[in-house]
Every structure is written in C-alpha cells, then in structure tokens.
Amino acid sequence: MTTRTSSHLVGLIGTGVGPSLTPAMHMAEGRAQGLDYVYRPIDLAALDIAPDRIGEVLGWARALGFDAVNVTHPCKQIVLRHLDRIDPVAQQLGAVNTVLFTDDGTVGHNTDTTGFAHGFTEGLPDADLDTVVLIGAGGAGTAVADALLRLGCRHLTVVDLDVDRASSLARELTQRHPAAQVDASSFDKLSVLLPDSDGVVHATPTGMAEHPGVAFDPALLHPDLWVADIVYRPLDTEMLQAAHAAGCRTLDGGRMAVHQAVDAFALITGISPDADRMSRHFRQTVENRAR
Ligand SMILES: NC(=O)c1ccc[n+]([C@@H]2O[C@H](COP(=O)([O-])OP(=O)(O)OC[C@H]3O[C@@H](n4cnc5c(N)ncnc54)[C@H](O)[C@@H]3O)[C@@H](O)[C@H]2O)c1
Ligand SMILES: O=C(O)[C@]1(O)C[C@@H](O)[C@@H](O)[C@H](O)C1
C-alpha cells in the first residue's frame, strides 16, 4: 500500500454520531503514525439534514477538502446509489460504511464485515464454523452473517424477534453464498439449535447499557459453544459473563469496533495501522466513559 497524502481530513456521517469512539481512535493512531490526521463527527440530526440527502452531503464533504468519510446509521444502504465505484464485498452486502474521495471518483467499502472477520479470526482462532446461530438480523447482523459465510461457515441459522426479517436475510444470504446452507428460525427453537451448534453470535441491542439483559436464556450456553457478542458498551456484557461461567470461548464486541476502524484507516491512508495500539486506545476510552 502507498500513502495517498501526508495529511488527512476524515468525517463520520450519520445521526447521533457525537458520542462515537471511532474519531478519537483514528486520530490517536494518526498521531502515533506521525500523520496530520483530523477526523470529525458530522451529525445529520444535529444539522437538521435528512439522511436521504447523503449524496449532497458527500458532495459538500468532497468540495470542502475531506479525503474520506465513514458513513453510519441510517445511511449505509442509501449511500450506494451516490457512489462511482463499490468494492465487490460491499456491493454484495448492499451496504457501505467507508467512502474514499479519489481522483477517479467516490469509492465505497464495507469495513464492518471485514472488521468482524478480522476480529473473529484474531480473537477466536480455529473456531469451528460448521454450524453457527446468528441472533439479530439488522444492519450489523447482516455484516456479521456475510463475514461468517466468507470465513467458511457451512450452516448458518438466523434468529430475530422479527421472523420475517430473519427469513428475508436468510434468503438474501442463500443467494449470495449458494454453497452454504442458510435458514431462519425463531427464538423458541434456540433450545434445540444451541445444543448442536459450534457457535453463536449475538447482534441485537440487548446487553447495551441502555438495554440490559440477555436476548435468550443463558442456561442454553454450554462449554462446546463459542460465543461472540457485537455489543461493546459495555464490553463485558451479561451474555459474555454467562458464557464465561458456562466455560465457553468468547469474543467481545470491541474486536469488530476496532477492526472496522483499523480497516478504514488502512484504506484511507494506505498505511497498515497498529491494531493492538488502536485496540488499547478503544478499550481505555470505553473504560473511562463507564466511570
Ligand atoms: N461492535 C461493533 O462494531 C458494532 C457495530 C454496529 C452495531 N453494533 C451493535 O449491534 C447492535 C445492533 O445493531 P444494528 O445496527 O444491527 O441494529 P438494527 O436495529 O439494525 O437491528 C437490530 C435487530 O435486532 C432485533 N432485535 C432487537 N431486540 C431483540 C431481541 N431482544 N431479541 C432478538 N432480536 C432483537 C431487531 O428485530 C433487529 O432486527 C447495536 O445495538 C450495537 O450494540 C456493534
Ligand atoms: O463507531 C461508530 O460510531 C461507527 O458508526 C460504528 C459503525 O457504524 C461503523 O461502520 C462506523 O465506521 C463507525
């Protein structure tokens, strides 16, 4: 990879992005790399700009000298139609969270899905992926599902309170990954599914500080199951505590949060960042904010 410029102006566009930990994580790594790196949240709600004006916002960002932006809720899908080129992984997923402003136009990538994959292989190396249950079929769950299937998951079952949503994601995943078996199921089937699964990934908001609890009965956890959470505020969710107590190998949501930033930083600067340093920065910030 080659560095595109030595100074970088980056933004995070979405609603409610003020408290995001991603800008500080990028800037700390930029400083550590000796770069002149500025990353600012651009909160569409605070600016009273409707999310469907994302195309205009991208045009303004480019004209104002931004080199790249992360794009987040609720613009990850609608941004696609405003881009000149889209990386094949993001195109397949139908969602973009990183836009580079290049001399050849705007280019979209998805580092949520690559970030989950990198965090997963780093945090749960050699985890068996034959039979996996995904709980939560929203935007983040979709990025996780594609990552698991790219990593070689052979049988994925998607569970969501909204059964139609789970079924429609399972259908889309089957089209995108025809070699795998993907189906949808309901919460009441978890007592049958989890005893025979290799792993479970939780991707609903349950367990966040503002939505405490565990999305399913933790008595279903068993030591042969690896357990991944993508919730990262807090990092040690009630589900992960129950998984530790049950003897499971676990992966916390910080891995995905850090690696989406690691992958975006690499795309933006052309420099491979120090993932461990970014992880330490992220975890320290999460701890400080919890105090
Ligand atoms: N680690 C990371 O980098 C990262 C990135 C994005 C999101 N997240 C986490 O993932 C969570 C989900 O984000 P999203 O963007 O997919 O949200 P979303 O609103 O798009 O989807 C959430 C899904 O969970 C389902 N759901 C809600 N409560 C449920 C419950 N109790 N049981 C089962 N299903 C339930 C909803 O029906 C919905 O389909 C966030 O709240 C956040 O904690 C983490
Ligand atoms: O940390 C955040 O606030 C993010 O918005 C989380 C997720 O949506 C990522 O795709 C963004 O790059 C950053």
Coordinates of N, CA and C in Angstrom, one line a residue, residues 43-179:
D43 N -23.0 15.1 12.4 CA -24.2 14.6 12.9 C -25.4 15.2 12.1
L44 N -26.0 14.4 11.2 CA -27.1 14.9 10.4 C -28.3 15.4 11.2
A45 N -28.5 14.7 12.3 CA -29.7 15.1 13.1 C -29.4 16.5 13.7
A46 N -28.2 16.7 14.2 CA -27.9 18.0 14.8 C -27.9 19.1 13.8
L47 N -27.6 18.7 12.5 CA -27.5 19.7 11.5 C -28.9 19.9 10.8
D48 N -29.9 19.1 11.2 CA -31.2 19.1 10.6 C -31.2 18.8 9.1
I49 N -30.4 17.8 8.8 CA -30.3 17.3 7.4 C -30.8 15.9 7.3
A50 N -31.8 15.8 6.4 CA -32.4 14.4 6.2 C -31.4 13.4 5.7
P51 N -31.4 12.2 6.2 CA -30.5 11.2 5.8 C -30.5 10.9 4.3
D52 N -31.7 11.1 3.6 CA -31.7 10.8 2.2 C -31.0 11.9 1.4
R53 N -30.4 12.9 2.1 CA -29.6 13.9 1.3 C -28.1 13.5 1.4
I54 N -27.8 12.3 1.7 CA -26.5 11.8 1.9 C -25.6 12.1 0.6
G55 N -26.2 12.0 -0.6 CA -25.5 12.3 -1.8 C -25.0 13.7 -1.8
E56 N -25.8 14.7 -1.4 CA -25.4 16.1 -1.4 C -24.3 16.2 -0.3
V57 N -24.5 15.6 0.8 CA -23.5 15.7 1.9 C -22.1 15.2 1.5
L58 N -22.1 14.1 0.7 CA -20.9 13.6 0.2 C -20.2 14.7 -0.7
G59 N -21.1 15.3 -1.5 CA -20.5 16.3 -2.5 C -19.9 17.5 -1.7
W60 N -20.6 17.9 -0.6 CA -20.1 19.0 0.2 C -18.8 18.6 0.9
A61 N -18.7 17.4 1.4 CA -17.5 16.9 2.1 C -16.3 16.9 1.1
R62 N -16.6 16.4 -0.1 CA -15.5 16.4 -1.0 C -15.1 17.8 -1.4
A63 N -16.1 18.7 -1.6 CA -15.7 20.1 -2.0 C -15.0 20.8 -0.9
L64 N -15.3 20.4 0.4 CA -14.6 21.1 1.5 C -13.3 20.5 1.8
G65 N -12.8 19.5 1.1 CA -11.5 19.0 1.2 C -11.3 17.7 2.0
F66 N -12.5 17.1 2.3 CA -12.4 15.8 3.0 C -11.7 14.7 2.1
D67 N -10.9 13.9 2.7 CA -10.3 12.8 1.9 C -11.2 11.5 1.9
A68 N -11.9 11.4 3.0 CA -12.8 10.1 3.1 C -13.8 10.4 4.2
V69 N -14.8 9.5 4.2 CA -15.8 9.6 5.3 C -16.2 8.1 5.7
N70 N -16.4 7.9 7.0 CA -17.2 6.8 7.4 C -18.7 7.2 7.3
V71 N -19.5 6.3 6.9 CA -21.0 6.5 6.8 C -21.7 5.5 7.7
T72 N -22.6 6.0 8.6 CA -23.2 5.1 9.5 C -24.7 5.3 9.5
H73 N -25.4 4.7 10.5 CA -26.8 4.7 10.5 C -27.4 6.1 10.4
P74 N -28.4 6.3 9.5 CA -29.2 5.4 8.7 C -28.8 5.4 7.2
C75 N -27.6 5.7 6.9 CA -27.2 6.0 5.5 C -26.4 4.9 4.8
K76 N -26.2 3.7 5.5 CA -25.2 2.7 4.9 C -25.7 2.1 3.6
Q77 N -27.1 2.0 3.5 CA -27.6 1.4 2.3 C -27.9 2.5 1.2
I78 N -28.5 3.6 1.7 CA -28.9 4.7 0.7 C -27.7 5.3 0.0
V79 N -26.5 5.2 0.7 CA -25.3 5.9 0.1 C -24.9 5.2 -1.2
L80 N -25.2 3.9 -1.4 CA -24.7 3.2 -2.5 C -24.9 3.9 -3.9
R81 N -26.2 4.4 -4.0 CA -26.5 4.9 -5.3 C -25.8 6.2 -5.6
H82 N -25.1 6.8 -4.7 CA -24.4 8.0 -4.9 C -22.9 7.8 -5.1
L83 N -22.5 6.6 -5.3 CA -21.0 6.3 -5.4 C -20.6 6.0 -6.9
D84 N -19.4 6.3 -7.2 CA -18.9 5.9 -8.6 C -18.5 4.5 -8.7
R85 N -17.9 4.0 -7.6 CA -17.5 2.6 -7.6 C -17.7 2.0 -6.2
I86 N -17.9 0.7 -6.2 CA -18.2 0.0 -4.9 C -17.3 -1.3 -4.9
D87 N -16.6 -1.5 -3.8 CA -15.8 -2.7 -3.7 C -16.8 -3.9 -3.7
P88 N -16.3 -5.0 -4.3 CA -17.2 -6.2 -4.5 C -17.8 -6.7 -3.2
V89 N -17.1 -6.7 -2.1 CA -17.6 -7.2 -0.9 C -18.8 -6.3 -0.4
A90 N -18.6 -5.0 -0.5 CA -19.6 -4.1 0.0 C -20.8 -4.1 -1.0
Q91 N -20.5 -4.3 -2.3 CA -21.6 -4.4 -3.3 C -22.5 -5.6 -3.0
Q92 N -21.8 -6.7 -2.7 CA -22.6 -8.0 -2.4 C -23.5 -7.8 -1.2
L93 N -22.9 -7.1 -0.2 CA -23.6 -6.9 1.1 C -24.7 -5.8 0.9
G94 N -24.6 -4.9 0.0 CA -25.5 -3.8 -0.2 C -25.4 -2.8 0.8
A95 N -24.3 -2.6 1.4 CA -24.1 -1.6 2.5 C -22.6 -1.1 2.4
V96 N -22.5 0.2 2.6 CA -21.1 0.8 2.6 C -21.0 1.7 3.9
N97 N -19.8 1.5 4.5 CA -19.5 2.4 5.7 C -18.3 3.2 5.5
T98 N -17.6 3.1 4.4 CA -16.3 3.9 4.2 C -16.4 4.4 2.7
V99 N -16.2 5.7 2.6 CA -16.2 6.3 1.2 C -14.9 7.0 1.1
L100 N -14.2 6.7 0.0 CA -12.9 7.4 -0.3 C -13.2 8.4 -1.4
F101 N -12.7 9.6 -1.3 CA -12.8 10.6 -2.4 C -11.5 10.5 -3.1
T102 N -11.5 9.8 -4.3 CA -10.2 9.7 -5.0 C -10.3 10.5 -6.3
D103 N -9.1 10.6 -7.0 CA -9.1 11.4 -8.2 C -10.0 10.8 -9.3
D104 N -10.3 9.5 -9.1 CA -11.2 8.8 -10.1 C -12.7 8.7 -9.6
G105 N -13.0 9.4 -8.5 CA -14.4 9.4 -8.1 C -14.5 8.9 -6.7
T106 N -15.8 8.7 -6.3 CA -16.1 8.2 -4.9 C -16.1 6.6 -4.9
V107 N -15.4 6.0 -4.0 CA -15.3 4.6 -3.9 C -15.8 4.1 -2.5
G108 N -16.8 3.1 -2.5 CA -17.3 2.6 -1.3 C -16.8 1.3 -0.9
H109 N -16.6 1.1 0.4 CA -16.2 -0.1 1.0 C -17.0 -0.5 2.2
N110 N -16.9 -1.7 2.7 CA -17.6 -2.0 4.0 C -16.6 -2.7 4.9
T111 N -16.2 -1.9 5.9 CA -15.2 -2.4 6.9 C -15.9 -3.0 8.1
D112 N -17.3 -2.9 8.2 CA -18.0 -3.6 9.3 C -17.8 -5.1 9.1
T113 N -18.0 -5.6 7.8 CA -17.9 -7.0 7.6 C -16.5 -7.5 7.6
T114 N -15.6 -6.7 7.0 CA -14.2 -7.2 7.0 C -13.7 -7.1 8.5
G115 N -14.1 -6.0 9.2 CA -13.7 -5.8 10.6 C -14.2 -7.0 11.5
F116 N -15.4 -7.4 11.3 CA -15.9 -8.6 12.1 C -15.0 -9.8 11.8
A117 N -14.8 -10.0 10.5 CA -14.0 -11.2 10.1 C -12.6 -11.1 10.7
H118 N -11.9 -10.0 10.6 CA -10.6 -9.9 11.2 C -10.6 -10.1 12.7
G119 N -11.5 -9.4 13.3 CA -11.6 -9.6 14.8 C -11.9 -11.0 15.2
F120 N -12.7 -11.7 14.4 CA -13.1 -13.1 14.7 C -11.9 -14.0 14.6
T121 N -11.1 -13.8 13.5 CA -10.0 -14.7 13.3 C -8.9 -14.4 14.3
E122 N -8.8 -13.2 14.7 CA -7.8 -12.8 15.7 C -8.2 -13.3 17.1
G123 N -9.5 -13.1 17.5 CA -10.0 -13.4 18.8 C -10.4 -14.8 19.1
L124 N -10.9 -15.5 18.0 CA -11.3 -16.9 18.2 C -10.6 -17.8 17.1
P125 N -9.3 -17.8 17.1 CA -8.6 -18.5 16.0 C -9.0 -20.0 16.1
D126 N -9.2 -20.6 15.0 CA -9.5 -22.1 14.9 C -10.9 -22.4 15.4
A127 N -11.8 -21.4 15.5 CA -13.1 -21.7 16.0 C -13.8 -22.5 14.9
D128 N -14.6 -23.5 15.3 CA -15.3 -24.3 14.3 C -16.5 -23.5 13.8
L129 N -16.6 -23.5 12.5 CA -17.7 -22.7 11.8 C -18.7 -23.6 11.1
D130 N -18.8 -24.9 11.4 CA -19.7 -25.7 10.7 C -21.1 -25.3 10.9
T131 N -21.6 -25.1 12.2 CA -23.0 -24.8 12.5 C -23.0 -23.6 13.4
V132 N -23.5 -22.5 12.9 CA -23.5 -21.2 13.7 C -24.9 -20.6 13.8
V133 N -25.3 -20.1 14.9 CA -26.5 -19.3 15.1 C -26.2 -17.8 15.2
L134 N -26.9 -17.0 14.4 CA -26.8 -15.6 14.5 C -28.1 -15.0 15.0
I135 N -28.0 -14.3 16.2 CA -29.2 -13.7 16.8 C -29.2 -12.2 16.5
G136 N -30.1 -11.8 15.6 CA -30.1 -10.3 15.2 C -29.9 -10.2 13.7
A137 N -30.9 -9.8 13.0 CA -30.8 -9.8 11.5 C -30.9 -8.3 11.0
G138 N -30.4 -7.4 11.9 CA -30.4 -6.0 11.4 C -29.1 -5.7 10.6
G139 N -28.8 -4.4 10.5 CA -27.6 -4.0 9.7 C -26.3 -4.6 10.1
A140 N -26.1 -4.6 11.4 CA -24.8 -5.2 11.9 C -24.8 -6.7 11.8
G141 N -26.0 -7.3 12.0 CA -26.1 -8.8 11.9 C -25.9 -9.2 10.5
T142 N -26.3 -8.4 9.5 CA -26.1 -8.7 8.1 C -24.6 -8.7 7.8
A143 N -23.9 -7.7 8.3 CA -22.4 -7.6 8.0 C -21.7 -8.8 8.7
V144 N -22.2 -9.2 9.8 CA -21.6 -10.4 10.5 C -21.9 -11.7 9.8
A145 N -23.1 -11.8 9.3 CA -23.5 -13.0 8.6 C -22.6 -13.2 7.3
D146 N -22.5 -12.1 6.6 CA -21.6 -12.3 5.4 C -20.2 -12.6 5.7
A147 N -19.7 -12.0 6.8 CA -18.3 -12.4 7.3 C -18.2 -13.8 7.6
L148 N -19.2 -14.4 8.4 CA -19.1 -15.8 8.8 C -19.1 -16.7 7.6
L149 N -20.0 -16.3 6.6 CA -20.1 -17.2 5.4 C -18.8 -17.1 4.5
R150 N -18.2 -15.9 4.5 CA -16.9 -15.8 3.7 C -15.8 -16.6 4.4
L151 N -15.9 -16.6 5.8 CA -14.9 -17.4 6.6 C -15.1 -18.9 6.5
G152 N -16.2 -19.3 5.8 CA -16.4 -20.7 5.6 C -17.5 -21.4 6.4
C153 N -18.4 -20.6 7.1 CA -19.5 -21.2 7.8 C -20.3 -22.0 6.9
R154 N -20.6 -23.3 7.3 CA -21.4 -24.2 6.4 C -22.9 -24.2 6.6
H155 N -23.3 -23.9 7.8 CA -24.7 -23.9 8.1 C -25.0 -22.7 9.1
L156 N -25.7 -21.7 8.6 CA -26.0 -20.5 9.5 C -27.5 -20.4 9.7
T157 N -27.9 -20.3 10.9 CA -29.3 -20.1 11.2 C -29.5 -18.7 11.8
V158 N -30.4 -17.9 11.2 CA -30.6 -16.5 11.6 C -31.9 -16.5 12.4
V159 N -31.7 -15.9 13.6 CA -32.9 -15.7 14.5 C -33.1 -14.3 14.8
D160 N -34.3 -13.8 14.8 CA -34.7 -12.5 15.2 C -36.1 -12.4 15.7
L161 N -36.4 -11.4 16.6 CA -37.7 -11.3 17.1 C -38.7 -11.1 15.9
D162 N -38.2 -10.4 14.9 CA -38.9 -10.1 13.7 C -38.6 -11.3 12.7
V163 N -39.5 -12.3 12.7 CA -39.2 -13.5 12.0 C -39.1 -13.3 10.5
D164 N -39.9 -12.3 10.0 CA -39.9 -12.0 8.6 C -38.5 -11.4 8.2
R165 N -38.0 -10.6 9.1 CA -36.7 -10.1 8.8 C -35.6 -11.1 8.8
A166 N -35.7 -12.1 9.7 CA -34.7 -13.2 9.7 C -34.9 -14.0 8.4
S167 N -36.1 -14.3 8.0 CA -36.3 -15.1 6.8 C -35.8 -14.4 5.5
S168 N -36.1 -13.1 5.5 CA -35.6 -12.4 4.3 C -34.1 -12.3 4.2
L169 N -33.4 -12.1 5.4 CA -32.0 -12.1 5.4 C -31.5 -13.5 5.0
A170 N -32.1 -14.5 5.5 CA -31.6 -15.9 5.1 C -31.7 -16.1 3.6
R171 N -32.8 -15.6 3.0 CA -33.0 -15.8 1.6 C -31.9 -15.0 0.8
E172 N -31.6 -13.8 1.3 CA -30.6 -13.0 0.6 C -29.2 -13.7 0.7
L173 N -28.9 -14.2 1.9 CA -27.6 -14.8 2.2 C -27.5 -16.1 1.3
T174 N -28.6 -16.8 1.1 CA -28.5 -18.0 0.3 C -28.2 -17.7 -1.1
Q175 N -28.7 -16.5 -1.6 CA -28.4 -16.1 -3.0 C -26.9 -15.7 -3.1
R176 N -26.4 -15.0 -2.1 CA -25.1 -14.5 -2.1 C -24.0 -15.6 -1.9
H177 N -24.4 -16.7 -1.1 CA -23.5 -17.7 -0.7 C -24.1 -19.1 -0.9
P178 N -24.3 -19.4 -2.2 CA -25.1 -20.7 -2.6 C -24.4 -21.9 -2.0
A179 N -23.1 -21.9 -1.7 CA -22.5 -23.2 -1.2 C -22.9 -23.5 0.2

